[in-house]
XYZ file of C-alpha atoms in Angstrom:
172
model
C -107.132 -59.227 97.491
C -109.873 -60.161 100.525
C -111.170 -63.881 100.111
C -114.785 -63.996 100.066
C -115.171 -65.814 103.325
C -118.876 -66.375 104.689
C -119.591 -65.919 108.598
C -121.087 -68.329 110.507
C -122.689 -67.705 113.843
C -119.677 -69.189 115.876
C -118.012 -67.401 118.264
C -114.293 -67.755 119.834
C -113.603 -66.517 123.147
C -110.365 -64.833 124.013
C -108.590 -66.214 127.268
C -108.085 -63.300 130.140
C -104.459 -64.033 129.503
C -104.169 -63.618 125.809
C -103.133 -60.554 123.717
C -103.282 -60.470 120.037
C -100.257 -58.596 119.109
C -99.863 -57.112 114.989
C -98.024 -54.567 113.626
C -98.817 -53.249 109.920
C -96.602 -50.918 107.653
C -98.049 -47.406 106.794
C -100.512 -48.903 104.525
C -102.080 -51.162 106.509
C -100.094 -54.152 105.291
C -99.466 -56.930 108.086
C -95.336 -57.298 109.113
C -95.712 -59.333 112.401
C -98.176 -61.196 113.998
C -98.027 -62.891 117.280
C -98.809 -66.818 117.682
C -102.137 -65.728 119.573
C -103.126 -63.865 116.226
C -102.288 -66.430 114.013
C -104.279 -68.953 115.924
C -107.507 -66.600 116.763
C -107.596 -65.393 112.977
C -106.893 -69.023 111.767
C -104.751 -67.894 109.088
C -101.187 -69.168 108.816
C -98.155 -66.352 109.340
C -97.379 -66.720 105.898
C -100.719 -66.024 104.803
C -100.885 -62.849 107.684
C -97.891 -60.964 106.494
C -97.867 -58.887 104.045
C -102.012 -58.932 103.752
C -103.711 -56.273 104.064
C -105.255 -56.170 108.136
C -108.885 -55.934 107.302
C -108.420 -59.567 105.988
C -109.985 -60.301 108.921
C -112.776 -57.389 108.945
C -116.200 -58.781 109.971
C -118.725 -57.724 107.919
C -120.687 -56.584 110.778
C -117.970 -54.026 111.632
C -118.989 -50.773 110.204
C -116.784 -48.705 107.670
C -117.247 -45.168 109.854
C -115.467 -46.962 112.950
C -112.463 -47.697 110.481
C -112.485 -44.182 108.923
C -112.490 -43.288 112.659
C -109.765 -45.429 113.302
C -107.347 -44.270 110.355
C -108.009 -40.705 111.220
C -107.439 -41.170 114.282
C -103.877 -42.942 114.307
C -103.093 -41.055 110.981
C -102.902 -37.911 112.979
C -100.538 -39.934 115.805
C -103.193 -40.570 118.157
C -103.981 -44.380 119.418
C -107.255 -45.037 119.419
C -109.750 -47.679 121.945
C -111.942 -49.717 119.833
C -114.128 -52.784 120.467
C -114.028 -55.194 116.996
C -115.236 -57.962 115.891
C -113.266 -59.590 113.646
C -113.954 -62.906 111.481
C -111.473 -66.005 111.348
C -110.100 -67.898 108.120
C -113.478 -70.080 108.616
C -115.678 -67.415 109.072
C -116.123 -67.622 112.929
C -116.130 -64.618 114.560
C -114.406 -63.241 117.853
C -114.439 -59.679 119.498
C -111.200 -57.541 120.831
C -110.905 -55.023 122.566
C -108.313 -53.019 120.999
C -105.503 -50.140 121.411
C -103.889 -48.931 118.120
C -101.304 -46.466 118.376
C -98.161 -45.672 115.731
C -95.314 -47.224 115.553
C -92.016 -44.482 114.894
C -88.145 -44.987 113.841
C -85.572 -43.023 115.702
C -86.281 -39.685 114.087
C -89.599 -39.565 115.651
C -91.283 -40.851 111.989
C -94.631 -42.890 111.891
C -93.171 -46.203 109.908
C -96.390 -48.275 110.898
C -98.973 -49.498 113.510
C -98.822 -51.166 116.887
C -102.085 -53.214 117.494
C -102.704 -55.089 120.809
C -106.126 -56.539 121.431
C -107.289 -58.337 124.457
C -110.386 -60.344 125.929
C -113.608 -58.026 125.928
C -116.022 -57.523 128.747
C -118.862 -59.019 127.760
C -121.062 -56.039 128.689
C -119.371 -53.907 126.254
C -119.297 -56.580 123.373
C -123.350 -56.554 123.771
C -123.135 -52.413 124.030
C -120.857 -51.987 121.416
C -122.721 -54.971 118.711
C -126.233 -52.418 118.978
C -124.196 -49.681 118.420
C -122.761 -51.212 115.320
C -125.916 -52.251 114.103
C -127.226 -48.929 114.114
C -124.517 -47.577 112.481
C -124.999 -50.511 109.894
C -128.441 -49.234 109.070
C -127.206 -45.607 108.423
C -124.730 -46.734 105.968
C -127.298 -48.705 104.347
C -129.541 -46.038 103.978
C -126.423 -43.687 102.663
C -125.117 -45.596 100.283
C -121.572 -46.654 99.801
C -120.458 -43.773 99.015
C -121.312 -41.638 102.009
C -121.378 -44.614 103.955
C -118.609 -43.965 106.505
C -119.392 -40.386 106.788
C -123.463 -41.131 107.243
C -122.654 -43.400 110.489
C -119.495 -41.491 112.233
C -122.036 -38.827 112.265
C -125.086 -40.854 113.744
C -121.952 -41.817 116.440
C -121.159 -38.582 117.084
C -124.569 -37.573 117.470
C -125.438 -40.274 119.783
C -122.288 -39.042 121.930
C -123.090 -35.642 121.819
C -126.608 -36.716 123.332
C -124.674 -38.216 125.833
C -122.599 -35.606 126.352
C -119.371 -37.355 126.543
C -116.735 -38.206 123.907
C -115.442 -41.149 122.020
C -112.785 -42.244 124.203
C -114.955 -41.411 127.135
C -117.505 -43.259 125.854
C -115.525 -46.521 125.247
C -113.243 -46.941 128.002
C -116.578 -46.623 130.480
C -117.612 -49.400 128.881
């Protein structure tokens, strides 16, 4: 189960030269994590593996760009995403990050492959109105129809835009 942890308004900045490196089963569950992970998330290795990943979800992230995520990688696609994610103490630092599956010999999804790496700052700023917005629509939807209600405000805004998700992300 998630500890109740409480953010505070402190940020940690990734290095250029850092990559957070994790790998999950099918479920989500954490099997490796790389020293840079265990030190930006602030939880031991022991406490990493075997947890579920969104042990580090930020609140402020919002549920449609995880729905988007697990669709996305459930149908053997890796997927671009900029996250904020909240340490042990409830600091806060953003990724960018590149999910993809992980597969055995027989060409069989058997887990995830995460690698995150310092942000532009640019993006961070883009990306944290973004996720506010979508914040407000799941608000006003409910938790029920919360992830639905703000992948399509997302998708709207795109289609505006008239570009794409991945489009859209790796411009920024």
């Amino acid at each position: 189960m998630k500890q109740r942890i409480q953010p505070v308004g402190r940020e940690k900045l990734m290095r250029e030269e850092d990559f957070i490196v994790s790998k999950t089963d099918l479920k989500g569950r954490i099997t490796y994590g790389n020293r840079i992970f265990v030190e930006f998330s602030g939880y031991t290795a022991a406490e990493l593996l075997g947890a579920q990943h969104n042990i580090i979800r930020h609140p402020d992230m919002p549920r449609g760009v995880f729905k988007f995520l697990w669709d996305t990688i459930g149908a053997e696609k890796e997927c671009f995403a900029y996250v904020k994610n909240m340490a042990k103490d409830g600091s806060f630092y953003w990724v960018f990050a590149n999910v993809t599956p992980d597969y055995d010999d027989q060409r069989r999804a058997t887990g995830y492959f995460s690698v995150r790496r310092q942000p532009k700052r640019g993006a961070v700023d883009a990306m944290a109105d973004v996720y506010r917005a979508m914040l407000a629509e799941e608000q006003q939807a409910g938790p029920r129809d919360a992830s639905d209600a703000s992948l399509a405000w997302l998708n709207n805004v795109l289609t505006q835009k008239g570009t794409g998700y991945d489009e859209f992300i790796l411009s920024l």
